[in-house]
Structures are given as C-alpha cells and as structure tokens.
Coordinates of C-alpha atoms and ligand atoms in Angstrom, one line a residue:
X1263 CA -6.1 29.9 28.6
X1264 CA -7.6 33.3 28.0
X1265 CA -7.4 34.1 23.7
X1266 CA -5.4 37.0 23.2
X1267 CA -6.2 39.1 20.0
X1268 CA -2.6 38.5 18.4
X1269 CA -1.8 34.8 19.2
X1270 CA 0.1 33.1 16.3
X1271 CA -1.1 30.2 14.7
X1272 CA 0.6 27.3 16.7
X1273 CA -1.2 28.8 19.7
X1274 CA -4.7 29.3 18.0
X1275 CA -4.8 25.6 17.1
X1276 CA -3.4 24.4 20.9
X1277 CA -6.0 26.6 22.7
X1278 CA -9.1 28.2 20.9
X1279 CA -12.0 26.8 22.5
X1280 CA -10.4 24.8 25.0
X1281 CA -10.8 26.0 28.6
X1282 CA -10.3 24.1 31.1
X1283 CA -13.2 22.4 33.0
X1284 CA -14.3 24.8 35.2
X1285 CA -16.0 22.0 37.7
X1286 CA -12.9 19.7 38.0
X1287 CA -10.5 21.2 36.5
X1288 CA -9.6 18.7 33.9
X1289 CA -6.8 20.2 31.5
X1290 CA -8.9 19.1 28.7
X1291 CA -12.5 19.4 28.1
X1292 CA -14.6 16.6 28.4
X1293 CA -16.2 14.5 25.5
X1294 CA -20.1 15.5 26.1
X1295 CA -22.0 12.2 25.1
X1296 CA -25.3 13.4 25.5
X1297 CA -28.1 13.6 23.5
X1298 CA -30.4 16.4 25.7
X1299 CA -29.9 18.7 28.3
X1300 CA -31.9 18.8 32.0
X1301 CA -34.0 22.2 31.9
X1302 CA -33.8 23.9 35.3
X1303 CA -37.8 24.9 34.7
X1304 CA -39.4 24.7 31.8
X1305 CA -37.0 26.8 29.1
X1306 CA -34.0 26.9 31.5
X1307 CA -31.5 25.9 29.8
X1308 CA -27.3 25.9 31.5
X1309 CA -25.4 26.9 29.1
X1310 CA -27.8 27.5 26.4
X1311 CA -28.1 23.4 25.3
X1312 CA -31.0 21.8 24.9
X1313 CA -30.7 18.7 22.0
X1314 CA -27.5 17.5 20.9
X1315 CA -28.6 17.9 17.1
X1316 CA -28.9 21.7 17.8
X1317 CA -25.7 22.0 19.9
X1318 CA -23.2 20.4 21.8
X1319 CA -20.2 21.6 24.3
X1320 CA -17.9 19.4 22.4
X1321 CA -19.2 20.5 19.1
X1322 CA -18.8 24.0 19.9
X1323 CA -15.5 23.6 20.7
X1324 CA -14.2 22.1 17.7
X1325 CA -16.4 24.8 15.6
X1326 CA -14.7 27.6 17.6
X1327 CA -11.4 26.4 17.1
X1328 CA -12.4 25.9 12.9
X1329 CA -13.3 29.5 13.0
X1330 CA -10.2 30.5 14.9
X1331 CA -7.8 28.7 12.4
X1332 CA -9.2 30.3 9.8
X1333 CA -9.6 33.8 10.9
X1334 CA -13.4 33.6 10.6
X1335 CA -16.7 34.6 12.8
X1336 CA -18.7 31.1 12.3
X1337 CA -17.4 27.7 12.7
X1338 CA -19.6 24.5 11.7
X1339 CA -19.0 21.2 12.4
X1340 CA -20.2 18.6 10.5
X1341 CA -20.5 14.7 10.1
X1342 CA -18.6 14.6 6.8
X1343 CA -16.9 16.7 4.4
X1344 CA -19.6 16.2 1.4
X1345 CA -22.4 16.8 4.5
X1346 CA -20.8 20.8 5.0
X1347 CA -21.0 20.8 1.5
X1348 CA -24.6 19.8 0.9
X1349 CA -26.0 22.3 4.0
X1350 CA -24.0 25.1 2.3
X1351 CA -25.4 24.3 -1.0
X1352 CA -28.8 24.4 0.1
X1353 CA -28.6 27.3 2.2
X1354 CA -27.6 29.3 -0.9
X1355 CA -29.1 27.7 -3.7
X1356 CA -32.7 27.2 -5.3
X1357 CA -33.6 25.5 -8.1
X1358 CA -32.3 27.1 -11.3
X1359 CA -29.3 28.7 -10.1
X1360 CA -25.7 27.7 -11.6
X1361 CA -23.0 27.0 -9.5
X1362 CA -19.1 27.0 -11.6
X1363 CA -16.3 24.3 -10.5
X1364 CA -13.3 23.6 -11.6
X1365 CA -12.7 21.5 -13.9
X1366 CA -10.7 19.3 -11.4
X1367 CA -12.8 19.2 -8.2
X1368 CA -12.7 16.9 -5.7
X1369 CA -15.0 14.1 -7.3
X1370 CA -17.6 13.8 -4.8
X1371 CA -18.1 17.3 -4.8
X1372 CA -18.8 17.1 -8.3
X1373 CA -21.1 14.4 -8.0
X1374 CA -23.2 16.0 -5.3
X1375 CA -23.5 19.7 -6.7
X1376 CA -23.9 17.5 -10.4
X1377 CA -26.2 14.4 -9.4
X1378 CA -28.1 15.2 -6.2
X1379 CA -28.2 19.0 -6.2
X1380 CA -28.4 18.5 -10.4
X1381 CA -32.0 16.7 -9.8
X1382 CA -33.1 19.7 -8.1
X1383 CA -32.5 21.7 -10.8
X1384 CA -29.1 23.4 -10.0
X1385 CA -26.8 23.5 -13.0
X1386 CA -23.4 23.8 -13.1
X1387 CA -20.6 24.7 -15.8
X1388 CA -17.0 22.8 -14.7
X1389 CA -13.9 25.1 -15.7
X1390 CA -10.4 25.5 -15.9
X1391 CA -9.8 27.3 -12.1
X1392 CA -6.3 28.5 -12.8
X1393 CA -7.7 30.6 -15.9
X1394 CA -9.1 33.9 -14.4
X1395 CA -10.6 35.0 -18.1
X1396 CA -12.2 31.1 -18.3
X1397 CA -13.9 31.5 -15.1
X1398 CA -15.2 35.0 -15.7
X1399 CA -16.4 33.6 -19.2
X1400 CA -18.3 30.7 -17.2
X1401 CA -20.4 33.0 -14.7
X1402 CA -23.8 33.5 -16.0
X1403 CA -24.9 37.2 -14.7
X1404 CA -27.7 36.5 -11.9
X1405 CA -27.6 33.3 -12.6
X1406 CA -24.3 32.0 -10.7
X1407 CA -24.6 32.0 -7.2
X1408 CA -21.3 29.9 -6.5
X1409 CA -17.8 29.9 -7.7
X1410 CA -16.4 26.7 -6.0
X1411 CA -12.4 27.1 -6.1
X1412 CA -10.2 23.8 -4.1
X1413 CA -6.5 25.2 -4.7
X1414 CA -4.0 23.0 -4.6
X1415 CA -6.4 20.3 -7.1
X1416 CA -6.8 16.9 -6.6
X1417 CA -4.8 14.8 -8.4
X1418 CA -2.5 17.4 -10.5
X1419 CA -1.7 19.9 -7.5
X1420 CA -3.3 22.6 -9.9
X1421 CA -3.2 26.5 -8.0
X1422 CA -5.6 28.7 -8.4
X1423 CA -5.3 32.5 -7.9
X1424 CA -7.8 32.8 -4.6
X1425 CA -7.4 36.8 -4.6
X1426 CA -8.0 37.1 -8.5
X1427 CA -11.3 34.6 -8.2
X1428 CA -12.7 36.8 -5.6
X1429 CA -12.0 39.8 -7.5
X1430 CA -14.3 38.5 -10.7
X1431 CA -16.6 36.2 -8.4
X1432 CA -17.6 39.2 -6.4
X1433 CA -17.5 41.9 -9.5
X1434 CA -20.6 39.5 -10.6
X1435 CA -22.3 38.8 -7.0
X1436 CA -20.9 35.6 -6.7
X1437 CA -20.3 34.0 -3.4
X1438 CA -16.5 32.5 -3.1
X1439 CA -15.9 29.3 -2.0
X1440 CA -12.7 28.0 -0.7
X1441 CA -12.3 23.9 -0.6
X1442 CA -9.0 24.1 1.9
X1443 CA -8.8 20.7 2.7
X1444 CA -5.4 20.1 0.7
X1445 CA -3.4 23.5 2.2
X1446 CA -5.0 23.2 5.6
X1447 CA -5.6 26.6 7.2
X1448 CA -1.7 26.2 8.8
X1449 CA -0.5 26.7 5.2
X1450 CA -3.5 28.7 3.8
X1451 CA -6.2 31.0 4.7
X1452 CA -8.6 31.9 2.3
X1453 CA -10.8 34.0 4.0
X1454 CA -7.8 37.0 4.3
X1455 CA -7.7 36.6 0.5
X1456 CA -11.3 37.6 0.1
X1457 CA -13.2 34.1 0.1
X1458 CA -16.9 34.2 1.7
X1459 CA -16.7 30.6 2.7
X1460 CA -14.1 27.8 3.8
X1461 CA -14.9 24.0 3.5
X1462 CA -13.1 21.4 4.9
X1463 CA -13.0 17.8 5.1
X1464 CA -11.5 17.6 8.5
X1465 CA -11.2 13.8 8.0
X1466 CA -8.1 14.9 6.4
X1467 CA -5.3 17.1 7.9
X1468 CA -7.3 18.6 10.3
X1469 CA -8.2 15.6 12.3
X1470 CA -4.8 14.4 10.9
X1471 CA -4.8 10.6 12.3
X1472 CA -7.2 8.8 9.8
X1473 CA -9.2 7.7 12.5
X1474 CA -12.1 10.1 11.9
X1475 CA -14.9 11.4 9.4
X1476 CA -15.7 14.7 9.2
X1477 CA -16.3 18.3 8.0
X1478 CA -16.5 22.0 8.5
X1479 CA -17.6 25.5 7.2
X1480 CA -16.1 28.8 8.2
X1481 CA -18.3 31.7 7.0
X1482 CA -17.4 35.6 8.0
X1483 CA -21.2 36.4 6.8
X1484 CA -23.9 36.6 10.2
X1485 CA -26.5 36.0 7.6
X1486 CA -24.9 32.9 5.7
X1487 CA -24.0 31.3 8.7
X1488 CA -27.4 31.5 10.0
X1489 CA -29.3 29.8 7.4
X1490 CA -26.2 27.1 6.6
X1491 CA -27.3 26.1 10.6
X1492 CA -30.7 26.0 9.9
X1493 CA -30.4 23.5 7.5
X1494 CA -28.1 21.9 9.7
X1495 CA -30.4 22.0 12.6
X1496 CA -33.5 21.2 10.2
X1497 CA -32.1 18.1 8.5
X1498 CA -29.1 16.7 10.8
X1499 CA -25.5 16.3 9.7
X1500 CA -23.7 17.1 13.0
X1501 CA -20.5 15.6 13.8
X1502 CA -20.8 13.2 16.8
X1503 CA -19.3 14.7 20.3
X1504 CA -16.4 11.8 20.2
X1505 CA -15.4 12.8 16.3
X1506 CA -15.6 16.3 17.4
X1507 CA -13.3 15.4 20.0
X1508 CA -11.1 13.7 18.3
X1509 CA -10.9 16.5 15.1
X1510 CA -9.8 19.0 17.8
X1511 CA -7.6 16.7 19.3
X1512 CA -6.2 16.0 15.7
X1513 CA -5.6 19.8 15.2
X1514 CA -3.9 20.6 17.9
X1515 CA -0.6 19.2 16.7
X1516 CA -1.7 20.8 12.9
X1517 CA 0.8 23.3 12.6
X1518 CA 4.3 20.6 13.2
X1519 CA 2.4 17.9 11.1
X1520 CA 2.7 20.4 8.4
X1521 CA 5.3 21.5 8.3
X1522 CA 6.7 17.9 8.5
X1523 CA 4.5 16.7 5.7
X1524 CA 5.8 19.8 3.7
X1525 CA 9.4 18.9 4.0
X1526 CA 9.1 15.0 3.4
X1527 CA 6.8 15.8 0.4
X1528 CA 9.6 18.2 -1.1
X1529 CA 12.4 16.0 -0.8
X1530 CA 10.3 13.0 -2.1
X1531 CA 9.5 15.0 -4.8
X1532 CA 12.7 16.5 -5.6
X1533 CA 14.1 12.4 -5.3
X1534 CA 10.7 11.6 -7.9
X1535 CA 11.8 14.4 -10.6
X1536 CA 15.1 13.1 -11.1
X1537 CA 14.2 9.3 -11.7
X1538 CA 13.4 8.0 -15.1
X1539 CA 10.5 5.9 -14.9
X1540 CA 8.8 8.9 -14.0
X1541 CA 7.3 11.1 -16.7
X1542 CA 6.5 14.1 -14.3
X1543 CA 6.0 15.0 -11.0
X1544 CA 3.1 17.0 -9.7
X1545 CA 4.0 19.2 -6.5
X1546 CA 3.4 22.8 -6.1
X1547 CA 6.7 23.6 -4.3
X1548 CA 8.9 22.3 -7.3
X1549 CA 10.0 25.0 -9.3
X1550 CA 9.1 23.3 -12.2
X1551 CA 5.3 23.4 -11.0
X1552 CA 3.7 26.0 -13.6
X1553 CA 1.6 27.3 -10.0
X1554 CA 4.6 27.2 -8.1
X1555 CA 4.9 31.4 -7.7
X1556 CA 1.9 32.0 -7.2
X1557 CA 1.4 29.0 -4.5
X1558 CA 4.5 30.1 -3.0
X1559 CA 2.5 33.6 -2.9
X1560 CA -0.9 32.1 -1.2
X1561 CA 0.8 29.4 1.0
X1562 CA 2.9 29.4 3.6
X1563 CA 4.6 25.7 2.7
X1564 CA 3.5 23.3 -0.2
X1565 CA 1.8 20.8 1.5
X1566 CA 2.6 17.0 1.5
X1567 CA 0.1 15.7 -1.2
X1568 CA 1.9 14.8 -4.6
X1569 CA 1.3 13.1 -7.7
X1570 CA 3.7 11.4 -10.6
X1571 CA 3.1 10.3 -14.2
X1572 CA 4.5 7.2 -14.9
X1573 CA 6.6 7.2 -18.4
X1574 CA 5.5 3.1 -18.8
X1575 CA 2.0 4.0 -19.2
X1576 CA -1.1 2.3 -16.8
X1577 CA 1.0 -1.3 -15.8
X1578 CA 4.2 0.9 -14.4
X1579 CA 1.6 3.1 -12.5
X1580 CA -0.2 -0.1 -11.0
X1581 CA 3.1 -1.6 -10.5
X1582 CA 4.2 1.1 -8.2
X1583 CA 1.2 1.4 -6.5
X1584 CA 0.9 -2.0 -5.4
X1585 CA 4.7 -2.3 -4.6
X1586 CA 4.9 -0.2 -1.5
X1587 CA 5.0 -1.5 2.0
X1588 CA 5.1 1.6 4.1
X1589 CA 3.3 3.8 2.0
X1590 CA -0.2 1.9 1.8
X1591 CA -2.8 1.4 -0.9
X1592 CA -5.5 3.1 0.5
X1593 CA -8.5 6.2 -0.1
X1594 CA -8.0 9.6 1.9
X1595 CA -4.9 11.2 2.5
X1596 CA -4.2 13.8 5.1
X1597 CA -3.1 11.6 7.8
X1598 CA 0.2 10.7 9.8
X1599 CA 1.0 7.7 8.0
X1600 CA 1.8 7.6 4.4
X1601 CA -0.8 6.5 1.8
X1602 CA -0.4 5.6 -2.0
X1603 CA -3.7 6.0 -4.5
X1604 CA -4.3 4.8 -7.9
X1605 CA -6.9 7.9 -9.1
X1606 CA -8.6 6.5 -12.0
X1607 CA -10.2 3.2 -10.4
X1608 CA -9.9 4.8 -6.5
X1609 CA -10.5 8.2 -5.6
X1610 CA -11.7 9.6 -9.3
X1611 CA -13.8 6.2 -9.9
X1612 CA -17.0 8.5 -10.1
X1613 CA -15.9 10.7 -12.8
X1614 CA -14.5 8.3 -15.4
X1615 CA -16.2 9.0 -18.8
X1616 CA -16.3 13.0 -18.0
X1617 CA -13.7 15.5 -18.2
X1618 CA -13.0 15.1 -14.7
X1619 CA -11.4 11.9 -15.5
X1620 CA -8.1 11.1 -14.3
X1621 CA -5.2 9.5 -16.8
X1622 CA -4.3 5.7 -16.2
X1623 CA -0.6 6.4 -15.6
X1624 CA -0.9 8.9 -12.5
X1625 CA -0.3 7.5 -8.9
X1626 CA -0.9 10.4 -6.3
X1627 CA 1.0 10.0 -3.1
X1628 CA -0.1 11.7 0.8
X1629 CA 3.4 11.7 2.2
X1630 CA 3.0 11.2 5.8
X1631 CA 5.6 12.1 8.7
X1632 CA 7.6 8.8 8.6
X1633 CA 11.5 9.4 8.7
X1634 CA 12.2 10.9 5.3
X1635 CA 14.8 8.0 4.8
X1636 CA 12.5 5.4 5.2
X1637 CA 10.0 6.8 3.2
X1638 CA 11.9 6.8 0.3
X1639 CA 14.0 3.7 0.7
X1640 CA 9.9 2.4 0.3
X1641 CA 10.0 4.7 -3.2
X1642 CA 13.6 3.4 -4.2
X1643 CA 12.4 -1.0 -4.3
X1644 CA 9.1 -0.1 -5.5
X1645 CA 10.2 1.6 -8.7
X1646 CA 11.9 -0.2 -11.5
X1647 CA 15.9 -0.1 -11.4
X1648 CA 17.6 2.6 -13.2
Ligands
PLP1049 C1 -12.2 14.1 1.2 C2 -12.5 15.4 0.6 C3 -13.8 15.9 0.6 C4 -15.0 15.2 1.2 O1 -14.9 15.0 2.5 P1 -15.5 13.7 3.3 O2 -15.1 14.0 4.7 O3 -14.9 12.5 2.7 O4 -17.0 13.8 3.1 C5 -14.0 17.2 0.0 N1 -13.0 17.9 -0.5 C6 -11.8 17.4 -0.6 C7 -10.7 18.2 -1.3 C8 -11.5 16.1 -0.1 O5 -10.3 15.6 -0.2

C-alpha cells in the first residue's frame, strides 16, 4: 500500500515500509537472512545492497517504519537500545565535551555516557529534568553538546517539559535528545515539539512482545544522520534481519497495545492510590501526579508503566514483589504480559551509591494487556489485607 501524506497513526505503524513482495506477492515482506548481495558486474548492485552490516531489506524496513512513527527523515536500526545510544554519542561527541542528563535517567544510559564515554573524556552534569531554570544552569556555553531528556522517568514517572528543553537547549546550541521508549511514539512525538533526535529501546513497546533486543534513532538532521551511520557502518551494531522483523512486526499492533496498556495502568493505579499499604503511587495520568498537566499536554494517553511506595518500608516492597503470580518478577517492561520490578537490586543495581539511586520501598510495575480484572485480583492477594 502506497503512503499517503496524511495517513493517521494506526495506519503509519500497519503499513510504512511494508510493500508487498513484488516477485511473489507475499502480503508480508520477507525476512532477508543474508549476509551479501550477488553483484550483477563488478559494482552492480539490485537494489543498492551489498553487505548486510551496511544495509539490509529487512532493516530498511523497520528503519522506515521508525522514521514514519515518529514524523522523522532518518530511521536507524540498531542491535540494542544502549548500542543507538553509543553511535549517537560518538557521532556527536569528542573528547572534552559535556553532555547534561537528568537526574533520573535510564541507568545504563548513565553508565555508558558516565563510564565508557566518561574514559574518553566526555563529562557530564546529571540534573533535575523537570526544572527548566536547573537545566539551563547545568549547560556549560560551548561546552554542552547534549541535553539528554527521557520523559515519563524511570522509576518515578517524572515529566519533563520537551518544548521548554528545546527552547533553552537550542538558545545555547545544544542538540535535544528525546529517550521515548516509555511514551512510545503512539503516545508521544518528540520531534514535533522541537527535539533533534529520538532514541528508543525497541525491545520495549515497540517490539512489544518481550521476545526481542533492540534499538533505534530518528534524526530530522541529513547531516547527523549521516555520521550516526557511519559509525554504525564503521564499528557494527546493526539489528539482525529476524529482530528487525520481528520489531516491525511488534509495531504493527502499537497503537491498540497502548491504548490498552494506558487504560489497565489507570485503573490499576487509581485501585493502588486508594489502598493503605501504599504510601504513593507514581503514574502520570493520576491527577495527583505533580506532571500530570503538562503530560496530559505532551501525550496523547499516560502509558502503562507505574510505580508505588510502600508505607512498610523495603520488607512490604519485597513482599509484594515476590507475591505476584501473573504479574512476573522480571527486568524490561514494555511487553504484552505484565511484569513486576524491584528498582534498587534490579533495574537501578548500577547506580546504587549515586544520586541516581532508587529508594528500597519502591516496586515499579509494566502493566501489560491482561483482562483488567485479573490483573488486579493478582494486586488484591499479593498486598497485605486491609
Ligand atoms: C531498556 C532501556 C534502554 C536500553 O535499551 P536496551 O535495548 O536494553 O539496550 C534505554 N532507555 C530506556 C528508557 C530503557 O527502558
């Protein structure tokens, strides 16, 4: 199907970059497992291929379908989230430059711009994201070359104010960068607010199904994009044709997955607020949320990652956490099936001892799209009695 300029989003996700076959026919296109290409004549190349590390059909069509999600030019694909991250970071930075985070990245991300890109001598300032006048305070001029925003946060479901960041990231020359792996481009697109750059962990939402590792960049700049797949060309990070598959096959069901993770995740955190064993609950679309306006502003629904503070301290949160039977104990989150994660010892393990650190009485829930009554019939036995 040909893409027409105005197609909404559930159509972009269903069809961008996925013509049919044109030599069978097949409905869907096939998964390319090849490494090269045959030259017709030295330099002929069908279709412009010639080594899978450089391109690949499949490839291309999950990084023209990335693009199209996010109304952007260039779509990457790569083998991981961290591994977009790390060609982005090295296509814009050199040694000495200063990159600012919030204060409540996504931990690996901290590690890698901190410990890997840290040894070659970028530095970076970690700040409070949701404080415009913070942020601004925290770019040094000519020195900054990255303002790295992830809106909703991960674990507290903090929002940050994407139009307002690009306002004072680009009133210093700063490139924007949008981590949207929690909204998902089918409740967020940052690039229409301004951002320069899009990162995903499409092992998330996108691919949707748990079953895959991956990652993607969409950049609007001809110039950005072209170095970030140089360094992708030049050192390797390309996401295999069957996960490429499998990402756009994930995504093509996106736009019902969230909105039924959305609704699940409200009413289980509506249920959550009310019961007293729990100190607070941390979802953007409660109106208790201090972000809630302005996520409500930004994003189309609220997404169906949560998190809740236990009033009995570290053994109620453990407790809970290990008492579930549909919602499992388990890294990640993004995926059909309902996961429950302990922060401090699981997912934020890496940044105990810095300020990224993660309290001992949080539990952070990825509320899958089980039936909503089953779902919290498994909340109901695992917290205490009332
Ligand atoms: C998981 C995650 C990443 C890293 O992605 P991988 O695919 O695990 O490499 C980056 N950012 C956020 C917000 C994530 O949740």
């Amino acid at each position: 199907m040909s893409q027409s300029e105005n197609q909404k989003f559930s159509t972009i996700a269903i069809h961008a970059g996925q013509e049919f076959d044109p030599t069978t026919g097949a409905v869907i296109p096939p998964i390319y497992q090849t490494s090269t290409y045959v030259q017709d004549g030295i330099g002929g190349l069908r279709g412009g291929y010639e080594y899978s590390r450089g391109g690949n059909p499949t490839r291309t069509s999950l990084e023209t379908m990335l693009a199209a999600l996010e109304g952007g030019k260039h779509g990457l694909s790569f083998a991981s989230g961290l591994a977009a991250e790390d060609s982005l970071l090295r296509a814009v930075l050199k040694p000495g430059d200063h990159v600012v985070l919030g204060n409540d990245v996504y931990g690996g991300t901290h590690r890698l711009i901190n410990r890997v890109h840290g040894a070659w001598g970028v530095r970076n300032t970690t700040v409070e994201m949701s404080d415009l006048a913070a942020v601004e305070a925290a770019i040094i001029p000519g020195e900054t070359k990255i303002l790295w925003v992830e809106t909703p946060s991960n674990p507290l479901m903090k929002i940050s104010d994407i139009a307002g960041l690009v306002e004072v990231g680009h009133r210093h020359g700063v490139l924007v960068v949008v981590d949207n792996t929690f909204a998902s481009p089918a409740l967020q697109q940052p690039l229409a607010f301004g951002a320069d750059v899009v990162v995903h962990s499409t092992t998330k939402y996108l691919g949707g199904h748990s079953d895959v590792i991956g990652g993607g960049l969409v950049i609007n700049d001809d110039e950005l994009a072209e170095k970030t797949k140089f360094i992708q060309f030049a050192a390797g990070p390309v996401s295999a044709p069957l996960d490429a598959w499998l990402t756009v096959r994930g995504i093509k069901t996106l736009a019902v997955r969230m909105e039924r993770h959305s609704s699940n995740a409200l009413a289980i955190a509506r249920y959550l607020e009310t019961h007293p064993a729990i100190e607070k609950v941390y979802y953007p679309g409660l109106e208790s949320h201090p972000g809630h306006e302005l996520a409500a502003s930004q994003m189309s629904a609220f997404g169906g990652m949560l998190s809740l503070a236990f009033r009995g301290g570290e053994s109620a949160a453990r407790l809970f956490a290990e008492s579930m039977h549909l919602f499992q104990l388990a890294e990640s989150l993004g995926g059909v099936e309902s996961l429950v994660n302990y922060p401090s010892e699981m997912t934020h393990a890496s940044v105990r001892g810095t300020e990224l650190e993660v309290a001992t009485n949080i539990v952070r829930l990825s509320v899958g799209i089980e039936d909503l009554d089953d779902l919290l019939a498994d909340l109901a036995q695992a917290l205490p009695a009332s």
